[in-house]
Tab-separated table of C-alpha atoms in Angstrom:
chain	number	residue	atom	x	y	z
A	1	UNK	CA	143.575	-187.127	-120.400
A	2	UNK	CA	144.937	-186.282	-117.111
A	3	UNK	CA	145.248	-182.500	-118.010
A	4	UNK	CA	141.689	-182.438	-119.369
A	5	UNK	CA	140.284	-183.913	-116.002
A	6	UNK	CA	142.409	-181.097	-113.862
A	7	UNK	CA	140.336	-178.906	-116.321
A	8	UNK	CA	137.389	-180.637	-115.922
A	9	UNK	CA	137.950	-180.484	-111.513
A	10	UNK	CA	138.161	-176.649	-111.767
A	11	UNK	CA	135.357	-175.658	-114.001
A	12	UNK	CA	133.131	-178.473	-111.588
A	13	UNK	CA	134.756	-176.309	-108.288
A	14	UNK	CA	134.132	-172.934	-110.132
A	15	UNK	CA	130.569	-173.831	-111.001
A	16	UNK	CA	130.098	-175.357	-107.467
A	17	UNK	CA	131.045	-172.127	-105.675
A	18	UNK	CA	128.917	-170.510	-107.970
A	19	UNK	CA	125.708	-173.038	-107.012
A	20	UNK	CA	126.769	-172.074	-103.355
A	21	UNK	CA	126.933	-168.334	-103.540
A	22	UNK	CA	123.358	-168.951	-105.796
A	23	UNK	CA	121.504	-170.794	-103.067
A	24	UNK	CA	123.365	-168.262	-100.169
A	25	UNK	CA	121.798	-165.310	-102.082
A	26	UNK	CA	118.151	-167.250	-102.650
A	27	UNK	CA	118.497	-168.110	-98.823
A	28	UNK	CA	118.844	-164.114	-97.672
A	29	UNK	CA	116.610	-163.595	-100.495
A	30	UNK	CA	114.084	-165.735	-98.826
A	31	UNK	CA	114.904	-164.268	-95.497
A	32	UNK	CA	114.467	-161.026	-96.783
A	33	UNK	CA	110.972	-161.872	-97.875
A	34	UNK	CA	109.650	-163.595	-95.075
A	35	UNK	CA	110.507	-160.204	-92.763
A	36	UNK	CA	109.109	-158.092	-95.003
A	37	UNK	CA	105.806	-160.132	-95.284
A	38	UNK	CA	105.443	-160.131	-91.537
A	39	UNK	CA	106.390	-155.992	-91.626
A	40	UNK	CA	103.367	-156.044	-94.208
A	41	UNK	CA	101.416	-157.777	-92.237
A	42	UNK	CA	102.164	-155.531	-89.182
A	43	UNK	CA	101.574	-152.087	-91.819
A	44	UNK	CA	98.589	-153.793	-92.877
A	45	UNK	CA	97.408	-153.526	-89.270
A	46	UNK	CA	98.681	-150.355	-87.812
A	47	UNK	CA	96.723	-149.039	-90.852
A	48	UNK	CA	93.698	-149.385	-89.188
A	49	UNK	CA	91.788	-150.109	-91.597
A	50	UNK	CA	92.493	-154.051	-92.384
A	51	UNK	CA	91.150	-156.769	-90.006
A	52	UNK	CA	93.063	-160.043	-89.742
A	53	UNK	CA	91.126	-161.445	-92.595
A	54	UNK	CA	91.739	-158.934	-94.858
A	55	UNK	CA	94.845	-159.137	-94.364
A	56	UNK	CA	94.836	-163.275	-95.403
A	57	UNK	CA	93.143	-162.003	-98.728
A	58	UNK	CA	95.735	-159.047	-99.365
A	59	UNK	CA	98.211	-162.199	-98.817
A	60	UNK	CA	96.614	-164.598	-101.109
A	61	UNK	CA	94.695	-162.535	-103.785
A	62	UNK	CA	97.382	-159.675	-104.268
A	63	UNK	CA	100.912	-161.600	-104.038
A	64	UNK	CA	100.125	-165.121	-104.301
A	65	UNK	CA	100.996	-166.197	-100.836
A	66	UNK	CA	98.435	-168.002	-98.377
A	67	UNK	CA	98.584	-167.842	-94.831
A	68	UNK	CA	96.397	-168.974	-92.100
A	69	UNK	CA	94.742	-166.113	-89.503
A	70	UNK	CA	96.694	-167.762	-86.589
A	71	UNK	CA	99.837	-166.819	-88.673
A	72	UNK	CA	99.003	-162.965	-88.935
A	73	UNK	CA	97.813	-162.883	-85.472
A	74	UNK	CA	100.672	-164.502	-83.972
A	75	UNK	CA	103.250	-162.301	-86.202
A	76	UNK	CA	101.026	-159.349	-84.356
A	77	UNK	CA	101.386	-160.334	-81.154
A	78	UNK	CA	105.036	-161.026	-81.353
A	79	UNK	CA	105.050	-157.033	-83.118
A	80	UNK	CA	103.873	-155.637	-79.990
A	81	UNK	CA	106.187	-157.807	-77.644
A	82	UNK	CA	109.304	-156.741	-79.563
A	83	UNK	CA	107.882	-152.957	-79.637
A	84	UNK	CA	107.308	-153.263	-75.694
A	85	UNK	CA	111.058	-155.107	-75.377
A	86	UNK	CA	112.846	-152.559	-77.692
A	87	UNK	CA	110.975	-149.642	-75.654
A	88	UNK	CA	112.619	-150.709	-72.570
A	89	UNK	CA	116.009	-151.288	-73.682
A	90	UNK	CA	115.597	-147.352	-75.414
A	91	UNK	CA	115.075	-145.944	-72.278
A	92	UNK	CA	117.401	-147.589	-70.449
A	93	UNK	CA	120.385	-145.977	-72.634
A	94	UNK	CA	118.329	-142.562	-74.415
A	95	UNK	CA	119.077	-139.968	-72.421
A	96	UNK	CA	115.832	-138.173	-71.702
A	97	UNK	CA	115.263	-133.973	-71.590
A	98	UNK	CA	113.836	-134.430	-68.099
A	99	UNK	CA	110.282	-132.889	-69.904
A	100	UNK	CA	107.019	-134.594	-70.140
A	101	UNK	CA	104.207	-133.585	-71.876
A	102	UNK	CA	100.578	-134.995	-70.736
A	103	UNK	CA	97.672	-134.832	-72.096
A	104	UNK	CA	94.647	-137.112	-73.245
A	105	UNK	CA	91.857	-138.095	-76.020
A	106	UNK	CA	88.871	-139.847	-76.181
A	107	UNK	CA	88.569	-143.057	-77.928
A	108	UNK	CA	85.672	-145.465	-78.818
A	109	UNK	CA	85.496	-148.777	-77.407
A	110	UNK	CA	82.216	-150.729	-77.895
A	111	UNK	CA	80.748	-147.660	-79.427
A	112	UNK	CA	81.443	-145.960	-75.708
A	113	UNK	CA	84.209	-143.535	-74.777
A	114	UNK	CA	87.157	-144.355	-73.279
A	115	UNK	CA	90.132	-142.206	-72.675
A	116	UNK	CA	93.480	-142.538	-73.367
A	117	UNK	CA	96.599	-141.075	-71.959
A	118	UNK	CA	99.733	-139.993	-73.486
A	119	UNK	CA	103.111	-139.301	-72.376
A	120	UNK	CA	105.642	-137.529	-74.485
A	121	UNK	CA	108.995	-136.089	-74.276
A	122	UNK	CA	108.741	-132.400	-76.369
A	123	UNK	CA	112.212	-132.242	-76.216
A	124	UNK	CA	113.312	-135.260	-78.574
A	125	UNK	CA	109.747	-136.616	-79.481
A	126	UNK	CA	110.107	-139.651	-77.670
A	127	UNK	CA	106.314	-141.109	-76.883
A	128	UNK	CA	107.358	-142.636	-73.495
A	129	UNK	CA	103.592	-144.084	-72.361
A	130	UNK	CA	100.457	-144.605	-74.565
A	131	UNK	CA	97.634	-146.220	-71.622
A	132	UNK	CA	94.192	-146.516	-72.231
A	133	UNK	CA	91.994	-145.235	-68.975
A	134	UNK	CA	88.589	-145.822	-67.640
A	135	UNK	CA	87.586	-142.124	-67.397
A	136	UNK	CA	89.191	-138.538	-66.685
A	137	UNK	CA	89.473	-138.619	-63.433
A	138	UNK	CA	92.390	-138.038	-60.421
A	139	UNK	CA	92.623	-141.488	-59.676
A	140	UNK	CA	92.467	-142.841	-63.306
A	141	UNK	CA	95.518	-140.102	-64.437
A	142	UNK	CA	96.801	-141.071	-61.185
A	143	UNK	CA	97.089	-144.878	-62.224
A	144	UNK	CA	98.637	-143.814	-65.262
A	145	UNK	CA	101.491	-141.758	-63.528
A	146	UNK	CA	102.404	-144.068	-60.839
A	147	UNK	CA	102.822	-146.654	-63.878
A	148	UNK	CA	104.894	-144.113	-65.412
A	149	UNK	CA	107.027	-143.284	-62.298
A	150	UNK	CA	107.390	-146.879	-61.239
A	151	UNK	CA	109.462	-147.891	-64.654
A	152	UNK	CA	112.322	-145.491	-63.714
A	153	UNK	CA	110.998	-141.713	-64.500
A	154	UNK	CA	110.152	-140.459	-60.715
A	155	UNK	CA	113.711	-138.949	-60.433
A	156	UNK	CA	114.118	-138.321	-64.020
A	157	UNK	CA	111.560	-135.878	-65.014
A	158	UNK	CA	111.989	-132.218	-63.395
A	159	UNK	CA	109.383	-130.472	-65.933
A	160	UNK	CA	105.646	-131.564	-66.368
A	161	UNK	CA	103.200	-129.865	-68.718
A	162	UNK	CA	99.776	-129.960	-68.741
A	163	UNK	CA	96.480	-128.558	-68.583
A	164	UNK	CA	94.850	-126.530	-65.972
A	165	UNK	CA	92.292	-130.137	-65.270
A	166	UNK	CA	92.090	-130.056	-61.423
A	167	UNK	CA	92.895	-134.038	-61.986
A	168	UNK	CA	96.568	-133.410	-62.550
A	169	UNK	CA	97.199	-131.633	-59.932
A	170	UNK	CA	97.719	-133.797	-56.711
A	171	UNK	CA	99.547	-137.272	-58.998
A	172	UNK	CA	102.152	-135.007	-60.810
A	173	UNK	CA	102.412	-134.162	-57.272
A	174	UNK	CA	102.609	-137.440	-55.877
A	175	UNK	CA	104.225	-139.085	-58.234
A	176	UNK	CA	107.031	-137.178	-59.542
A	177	UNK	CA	108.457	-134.810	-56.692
A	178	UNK	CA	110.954	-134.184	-58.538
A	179	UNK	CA	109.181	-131.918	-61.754
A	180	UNK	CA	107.663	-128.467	-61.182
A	181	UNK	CA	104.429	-129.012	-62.638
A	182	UNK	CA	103.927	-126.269	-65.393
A	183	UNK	CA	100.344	-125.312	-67.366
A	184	UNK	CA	99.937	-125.127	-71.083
A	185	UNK	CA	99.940	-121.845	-71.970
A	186	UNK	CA	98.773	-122.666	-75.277
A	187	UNK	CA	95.702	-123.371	-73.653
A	188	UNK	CA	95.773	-120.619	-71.193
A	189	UNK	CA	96.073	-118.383	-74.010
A	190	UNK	CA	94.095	-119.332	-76.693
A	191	UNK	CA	90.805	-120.912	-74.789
A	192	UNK	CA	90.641	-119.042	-71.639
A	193	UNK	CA	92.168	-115.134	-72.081
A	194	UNK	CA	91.762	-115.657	-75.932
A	195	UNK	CA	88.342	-116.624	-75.729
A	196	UNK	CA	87.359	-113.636	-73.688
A	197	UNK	CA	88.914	-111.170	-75.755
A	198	UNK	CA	86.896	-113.035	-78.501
A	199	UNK	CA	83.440	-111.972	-76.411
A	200	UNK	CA	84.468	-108.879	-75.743
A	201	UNK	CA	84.671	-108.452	-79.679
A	202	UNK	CA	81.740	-110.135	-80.769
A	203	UNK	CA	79.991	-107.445	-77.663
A	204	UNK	CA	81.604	-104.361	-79.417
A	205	UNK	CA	80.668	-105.888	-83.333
A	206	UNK	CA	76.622	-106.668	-81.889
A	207	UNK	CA	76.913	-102.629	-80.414
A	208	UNK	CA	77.707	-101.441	-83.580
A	209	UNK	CA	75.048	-103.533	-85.294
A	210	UNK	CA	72.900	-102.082	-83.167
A	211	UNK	CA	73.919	-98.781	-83.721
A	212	UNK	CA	73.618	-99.148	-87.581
A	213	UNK	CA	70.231	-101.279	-87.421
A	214	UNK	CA	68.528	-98.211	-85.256
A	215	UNK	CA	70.007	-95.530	-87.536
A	216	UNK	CA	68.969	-97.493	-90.877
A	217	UNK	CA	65.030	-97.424	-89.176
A	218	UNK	CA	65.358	-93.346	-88.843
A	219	UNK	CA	64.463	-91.955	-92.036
A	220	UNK	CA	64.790	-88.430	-90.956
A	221	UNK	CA	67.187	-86.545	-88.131
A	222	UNK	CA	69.591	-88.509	-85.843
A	223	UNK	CA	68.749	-86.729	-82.724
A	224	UNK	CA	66.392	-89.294	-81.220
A	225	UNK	CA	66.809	-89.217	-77.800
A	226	UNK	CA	67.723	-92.889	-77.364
A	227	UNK	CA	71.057	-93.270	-79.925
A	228	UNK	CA	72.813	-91.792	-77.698
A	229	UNK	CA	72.827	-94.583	-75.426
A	230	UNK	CA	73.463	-96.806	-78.548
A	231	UNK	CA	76.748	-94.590	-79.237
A	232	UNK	CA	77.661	-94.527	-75.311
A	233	UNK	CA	77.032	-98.495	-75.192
A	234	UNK	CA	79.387	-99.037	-78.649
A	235	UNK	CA	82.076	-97.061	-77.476
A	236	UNK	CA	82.226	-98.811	-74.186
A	237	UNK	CA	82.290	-101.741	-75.806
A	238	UNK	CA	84.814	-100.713	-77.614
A	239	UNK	CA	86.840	-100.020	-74.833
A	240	UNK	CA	86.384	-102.461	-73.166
A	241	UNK	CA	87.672	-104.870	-76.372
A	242	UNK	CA	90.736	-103.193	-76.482
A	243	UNK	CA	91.507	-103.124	-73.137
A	244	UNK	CA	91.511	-107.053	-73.307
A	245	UNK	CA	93.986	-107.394	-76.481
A	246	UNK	CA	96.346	-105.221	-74.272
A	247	UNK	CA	96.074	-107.180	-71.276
A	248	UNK	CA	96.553	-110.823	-73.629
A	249	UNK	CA	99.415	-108.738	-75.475
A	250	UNK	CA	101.453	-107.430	-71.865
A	251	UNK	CA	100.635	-111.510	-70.328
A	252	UNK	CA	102.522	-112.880	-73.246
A	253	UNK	CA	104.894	-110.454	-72.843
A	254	UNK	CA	105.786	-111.223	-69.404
A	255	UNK	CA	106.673	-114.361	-70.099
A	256	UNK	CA	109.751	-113.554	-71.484
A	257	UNK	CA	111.143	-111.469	-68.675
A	258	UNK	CA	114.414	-112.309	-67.446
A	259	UNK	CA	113.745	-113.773	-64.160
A	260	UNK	CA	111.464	-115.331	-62.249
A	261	UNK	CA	110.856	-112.466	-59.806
A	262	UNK	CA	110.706	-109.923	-62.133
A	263	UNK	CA	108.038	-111.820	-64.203
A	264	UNK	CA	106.354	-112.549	-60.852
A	265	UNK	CA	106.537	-108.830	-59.922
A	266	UNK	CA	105.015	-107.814	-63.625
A	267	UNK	CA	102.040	-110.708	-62.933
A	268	UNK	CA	101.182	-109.295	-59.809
A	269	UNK	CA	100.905	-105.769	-61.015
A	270	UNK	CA	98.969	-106.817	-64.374
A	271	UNK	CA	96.481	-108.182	-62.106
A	272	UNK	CA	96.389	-105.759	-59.647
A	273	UNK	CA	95.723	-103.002	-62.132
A	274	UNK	CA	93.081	-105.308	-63.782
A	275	UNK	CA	91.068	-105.660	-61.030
A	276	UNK	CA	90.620	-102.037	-60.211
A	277	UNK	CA	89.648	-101.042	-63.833
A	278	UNK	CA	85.936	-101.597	-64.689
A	279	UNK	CA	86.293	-103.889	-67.694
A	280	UNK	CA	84.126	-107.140	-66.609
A	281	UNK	CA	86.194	-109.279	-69.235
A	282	UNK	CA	89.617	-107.683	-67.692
A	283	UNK	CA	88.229	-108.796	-64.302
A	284	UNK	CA	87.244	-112.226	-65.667
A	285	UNK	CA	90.474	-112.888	-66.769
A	286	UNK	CA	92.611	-111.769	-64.014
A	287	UNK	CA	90.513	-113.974	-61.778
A	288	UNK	CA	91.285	-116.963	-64.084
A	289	UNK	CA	95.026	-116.606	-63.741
A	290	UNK	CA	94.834	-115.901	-60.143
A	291	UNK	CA	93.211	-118.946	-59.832
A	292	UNK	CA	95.789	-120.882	-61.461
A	293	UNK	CA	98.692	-119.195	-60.619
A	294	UNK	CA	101.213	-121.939	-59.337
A	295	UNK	CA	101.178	-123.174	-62.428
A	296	UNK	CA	101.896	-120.191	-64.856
A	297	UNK	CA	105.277	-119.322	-64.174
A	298	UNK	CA	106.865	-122.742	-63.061
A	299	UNK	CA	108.693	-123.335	-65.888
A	300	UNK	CA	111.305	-120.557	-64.923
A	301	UNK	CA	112.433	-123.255	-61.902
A	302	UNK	CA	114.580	-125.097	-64.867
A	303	UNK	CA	116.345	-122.096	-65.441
A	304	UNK	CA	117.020	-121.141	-62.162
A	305	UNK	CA	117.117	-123.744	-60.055
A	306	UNK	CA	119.862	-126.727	-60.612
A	307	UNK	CA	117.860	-129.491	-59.257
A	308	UNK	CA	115.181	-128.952	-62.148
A	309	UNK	CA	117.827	-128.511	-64.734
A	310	UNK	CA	116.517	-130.037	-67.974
A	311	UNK	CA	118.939	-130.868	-71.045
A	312	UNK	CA	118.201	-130.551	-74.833
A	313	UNK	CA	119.838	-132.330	-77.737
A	314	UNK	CA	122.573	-130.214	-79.498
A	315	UNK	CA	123.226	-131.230	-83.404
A	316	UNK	CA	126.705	-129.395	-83.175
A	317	UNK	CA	128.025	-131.304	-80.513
A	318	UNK	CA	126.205	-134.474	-80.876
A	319	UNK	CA	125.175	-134.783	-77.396
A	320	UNK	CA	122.724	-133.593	-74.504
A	321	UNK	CA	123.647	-130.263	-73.018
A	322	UNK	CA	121.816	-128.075	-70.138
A	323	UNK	CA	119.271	-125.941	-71.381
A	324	UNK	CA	119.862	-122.607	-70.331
A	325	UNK	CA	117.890	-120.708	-73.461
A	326	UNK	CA	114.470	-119.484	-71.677
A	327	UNK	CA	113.328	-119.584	-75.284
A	328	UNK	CA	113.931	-123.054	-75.684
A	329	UNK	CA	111.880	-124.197	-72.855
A	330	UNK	CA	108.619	-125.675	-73.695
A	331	UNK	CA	105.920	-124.153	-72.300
A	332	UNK	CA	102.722	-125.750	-74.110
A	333	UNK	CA	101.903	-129.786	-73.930
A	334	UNK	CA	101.706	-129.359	-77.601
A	335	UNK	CA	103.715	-132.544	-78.440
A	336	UNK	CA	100.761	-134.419	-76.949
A	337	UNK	CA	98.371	-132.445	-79.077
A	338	UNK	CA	100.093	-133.501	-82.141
A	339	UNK	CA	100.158	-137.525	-81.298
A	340	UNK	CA	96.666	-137.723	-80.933
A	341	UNK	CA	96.145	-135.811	-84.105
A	342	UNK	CA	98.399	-138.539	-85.516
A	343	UNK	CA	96.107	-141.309	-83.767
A	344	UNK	CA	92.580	-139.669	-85.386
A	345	UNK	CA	93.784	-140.551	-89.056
A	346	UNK	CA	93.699	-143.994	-87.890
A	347	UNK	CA	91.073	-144.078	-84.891
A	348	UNK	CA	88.101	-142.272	-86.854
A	349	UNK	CA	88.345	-144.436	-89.698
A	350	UNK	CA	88.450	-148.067	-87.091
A	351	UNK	CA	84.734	-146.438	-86.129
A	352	UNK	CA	85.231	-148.327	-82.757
A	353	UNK	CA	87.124	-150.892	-80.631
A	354	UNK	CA	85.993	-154.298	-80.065
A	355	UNK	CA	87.660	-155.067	-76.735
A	356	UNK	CA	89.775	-153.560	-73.738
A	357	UNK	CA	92.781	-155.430	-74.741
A	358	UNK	CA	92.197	-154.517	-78.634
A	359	UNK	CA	92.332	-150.654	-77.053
A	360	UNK	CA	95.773	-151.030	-75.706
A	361	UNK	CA	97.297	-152.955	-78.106
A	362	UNK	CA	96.746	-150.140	-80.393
């Protein structure tokens, strides 16, 4: 009897460890499934396209489980103060590039347009502010930057990108001293000197429709006094076309000169020849650069100048080293471009938002 209660003790022991390690695992298992109802409740959201009631039915109709709407909003709310917590900590010990990329997008709020603001790091992707703003303006930017420089960045960042928008000019200024404050050449390129050469093209393509719609009315010799003016006009059209593509092709060129003063020196000469030829569309764009010209060369500062070093992430050696590659340098705002692309998929199909705060949260 005694041996078959010993036997008895240790299957009871054996079968309660085994009850214990069952109600551990339905325990985590519960765990598990609470987090990853609030994460679908947060997906739900983010989707855009799910209001806080939908969400209860998604809940209760699709997996059985009912909630009430203070639930989902509160497991919202507390989403966006561990996102804003997290954030901060990540910056604290990331390592940033020491480039920013700014640029901004409309948005609808009340079925009006608001604008929002976007600051990103090109370097390692990093979105480092995301502010909604009343307008695009230099204070309203301005408001955005200070922001931006008062959480730790006004000594960090030594390269800012941006577009040529006068409204940029005096807070990247003010409130990072530290950055040289470089334009998009993306934009420079493709809607100001690209757009020309674009006229200047469609000019030479309506010449030659000209051209052929005069010679298709002349049923007999092609002598008629006035095509030679047509022909004159076409090939000067012409002419002037490709003088453009040379000028776009010997700008891009000179960006990857191997100095500063020698780029500077081939600038100065590209518009100095462009002004004295008589091309109207050469002359257009050599004013537009001259214009802007603080801003189309900055960039080479990081290379040459120690205080605006900047630092890339190297894969090999698993850690930040100076960038020294002028290739590597980013020289568009680009990385912007792309995160509001990102935010359309969502935004377009939300129609509108309701509120200011509704905006930001976003």
């Amino acid at each position: 009897a005694q041996v078959e209660i010993q036997g008895l003790k240790q299957a009871l022991s054996e079968v309660l460890a085994q009850v214990s390690a069952l109600q551990a695992e339905v325990a985590r298992l519960q765990t598990a499934w609470a987090v990853m109802q609030d994460r679908l409740i947060v997906v739900l959201k983010l989707s855009g396209r799910c209001t806080v009631r939908s969400i209860v039915e998604v809940l209760e109709y699709g997996l059985g489980v009912q909630v009430s709407v203070g639930y989902v909003q509160g497991v919202i709310a507390q989403a966006g103060t561990n996102a804003h917590t997290a954030l901060e900590k990540l910056l604290k010990v990331v390592s940033l590039s020491g480039v920013i990329c700014v640029d901004e997008i409309y948005l609808k709020e009340l079925s009006s347009r608001v604008l929002g603001v976007v600051i990103v790091d090109p370097l390692s992707g990093l979105i480092l502010r995301l502010s909604r703003c009343t307008e695009r303006s230099q204070d309203a930017i301005g408001a955005v930057l200070k922001q931006f420089a008062d959480a730790g960045f006004k000594e960090r960042i030594k390269l800012c990108l941006t577009d040529m928008y006068d409204g940029y000019l005096k807070p990247v200024q003010t409130y990072l001293p530290q950055a040289v404050h470089q334009f998009c050449w993306f934009h420079i390129n493709c809607f100001h000197i690209g757009a020309t050469v674009h006229r200047a093209e469609r000019a030479y393509e309506r010449t030659v429709e000209a051209l052929a719609a005069f010679d298709r009315k002349q049923s007999g010799t092609l002598s008629d006094p006035e095509r030679p003016g047509l022909v004159a006009a076409r090939d000067q059209a012409y002419r002037h076309w490709q003088g453009t593509l040379r000028f776009q092709r010997i700008l891009v060129n000179l960006l990857y000169s191997p100095t500063l003063a020698i780029a500077t020196a081939r600038l100065e000469q590209l518009l100095r020849v462009a002004a004295k030829i008589e091309n109207p569309y050469l002359q257009s764009m050599a004013t537009f650069l001259t214009q802007h010209r603080r801003g189309l060369l900055a960039f080479y500062a990081c290379l040459e100048d120690a205080q605006h070093g900047v630092k890339r992430l190297s894969r090999s050696q698993q850690q930040w080293v100076a960038l020294t590659a002028r290739w590597a340098i980013p020289i568009t705002s680009n990385a912007a471009e792309h995160v509001f692309r990102c935010l359309r998929r969502y935004t377009n199909s939300m129609d509108h938002f309701k509120t200011e705060d509704a905006t930001q949260r976003f």
